[in-house]
């Protein structure tokens, strides 16, 4: 089996917490379907102290979304912070510039900046 796909996730609200829970609960099925394990290895959010419905004790906390997006320990950056500007735009741009594929549910950001971000992804031959 291949090395795990290491995910850095920005935004730990309802959707972010659900993504972590889903990856954890469906670990075996995802691994079988993808040909490799998927692991959330690092996260960031506005507040580290906030109580969340997922266990983050084994996941690295990064204080800045841009630092997470460029972390050499991740393969894919998942942006679930929301908003059409920074910090989401800066983090996605940084991830694409660092050669990281990006997954986002941020429709506002893509509507406003999607063409430029898509061009950056294409230039670096990575997925957005």
Coordinates of C-alpha atoms in Angstrom, one line a residue:
X1 CA 0.0 0.0 0.0
X2 CA 1.1 3.5 -0.7
X3 CA 2.0 6.1 1.9
X4 CA -1.0 7.9 3.4
X5 CA -2.4 11.0 1.9
X6 CA -1.7 13.7 4.5
X7 CA -4.4 16.3 4.8
X8 CA -4.1 19.8 6.4
X9 CA -7.6 21.2 7.3
X10 CA -8.4 24.8 7.9
X11 CA -11.7 25.5 9.6
X12 CA -13.1 23.4 12.4
X13 CA -16.8 24.5 12.4
X14 CA -19.6 22.1 11.6
X15 CA -18.2 21.1 8.2
X16 CA -14.6 20.8 9.2
X17 CA -15.4 18.7 12.3
X18 CA -17.7 16.5 10.1
X19 CA -14.9 15.9 7.6
X20 CA -12.5 14.8 10.3
X21 CA -15.2 12.5 11.8
X22 CA -16.1 11.1 8.4
X23 CA -12.5 10.3 7.5
X24 CA -12.0 8.7 10.8
X25 CA -15.2 6.6 10.7
X26 CA -14.7 5.5 7.0
X27 CA -11.0 5.0 7.2
X28 CA -11.0 1.4 5.8
X29 CA -13.5 2.1 3.0
X30 CA -11.6 5.2 1.9
X31 CA -8.3 3.4 1.9
X32 CA -9.7 0.6 -0.2
X33 CA -11.3 3.0 -2.6
X34 CA -8.3 5.3 -2.9
X35 CA -5.5 2.8 -2.7
X36 CA -4.0 4.6 0.2
X37 CA -5.0 5.8 3.7
X38 CA -6.2 9.4 4.2
X39 CA -5.0 11.0 7.4
X40 CA -5.8 14.5 8.8
X41 CA -2.4 15.4 10.2
X42 CA -2.7 19.1 10.9
X43 CA -5.5 21.6 11.5
X44 CA -6.1 25.3 12.2
X45 CA -9.0 27.4 13.3
X46 CA -9.7 30.8 14.9
X47 CA -9.7 29.3 18.4
X48 CA -7.7 26.4 19.7
X49 CA -9.6 26.4 23.0
X50 CA -13.1 26.0 21.6
X51 CA -14.8 22.7 22.4
X52 CA -15.3 20.5 19.4
X53 CA -17.1 17.3 18.7
X54 CA -14.0 15.6 17.4
X55 CA -10.8 14.5 19.1
X56 CA -7.9 16.6 18.0
X57 CA -5.3 15.4 20.5
X58 CA -3.3 13.4 17.9
X59 CA -3.5 16.1 15.2
X60 CA -0.9 18.9 15.0
X61 CA -2.3 22.4 15.6
X62 CA -1.0 25.2 13.4
X63 CA -1.7 28.7 14.5
X64 CA -1.8 30.3 11.0
X65 CA -3.8 29.1 7.9
X66 CA -1.0 30.2 5.5
X67 CA 1.6 28.3 7.6
X68 CA -0.6 25.2 7.4
X69 CA -1.2 25.6 3.7
X70 CA 2.6 25.5 3.1
X71 CA 3.5 22.9 5.7
X72 CA 5.8 20.3 4.1
X73 CA 4.1 17.6 6.2
X74 CA 0.8 17.8 4.2
X75 CA 0.0 16.7 0.7
X76 CA -3.5 18.4 0.4
X77 CA -4.9 21.6 1.9
X78 CA -8.6 21.6 2.7
X79 CA -10.1 25.0 3.2
X80 CA -13.3 25.2 5.2
X81 CA -13.0 28.6 6.8
X82 CA -15.3 30.5 4.4
X83 CA -15.3 34.1 3.3
X84 CA -14.3 35.5 -0.1
X85 CA -11.1 37.2 1.1
X86 CA -8.3 36.5 3.5
X87 CA -7.4 34.4 5.4
X88 CA -9.0 31.9 3.0
X89 CA -7.7 33.4 -0.2
X90 CA -4.2 33.9 1.2
X91 CA -4.1 30.3 2.4
X92 CA -5.4 28.8 -0.8
X93 CA -3.0 30.9 -2.9
X94 CA -0.1 29.8 -0.6
X95 CA -1.0 26.2 -0.9
X96 CA -1.3 26.3 -4.7
X97 CA 2.0 28.2 -4.8
X98 CA 3.6 25.5 -2.7
X99 CA 2.4 22.7 -5.0
X100 CA -0.3 21.5 -2.7
X101 CA -3.6 20.4 -4.2
X102 CA -6.6 22.3 -2.6
X103 CA -10.1 21.2 -1.7
X104 CA -12.6 23.9 -0.7
X105 CA -16.3 24.3 -0.1
X106 CA -15.9 28.1 -0.4
X107 CA -18.3 29.1 -3.1
X108 CA -18.0 32.9 -2.4
X109 CA -14.2 32.7 -2.8
X110 CA -14.4 30.7 -6.0
X111 CA -17.0 33.0 -7.4
X112 CA -14.7 36.0 -6.7
X113 CA -11.2 34.6 -7.3
X114 CA -11.8 31.3 -9.0
X115 CA -10.2 32.1 -12.4
X116 CA -7.0 33.4 -10.8
X117 CA -6.8 30.4 -8.4
X118 CA -7.5 28.0 -11.2
X119 CA -4.7 29.6 -13.3
X120 CA -2.3 29.2 -10.4
X121 CA -3.3 25.5 -10.0
X122 CA -2.9 24.9 -13.7
X123 CA 0.5 26.6 -13.7
X124 CA 1.7 24.4 -10.9
X125 CA 0.0 21.3 -12.3
X126 CA -2.1 20.6 -9.2
X127 CA -5.8 20.2 -8.5
X128 CA -8.1 22.9 -7.2

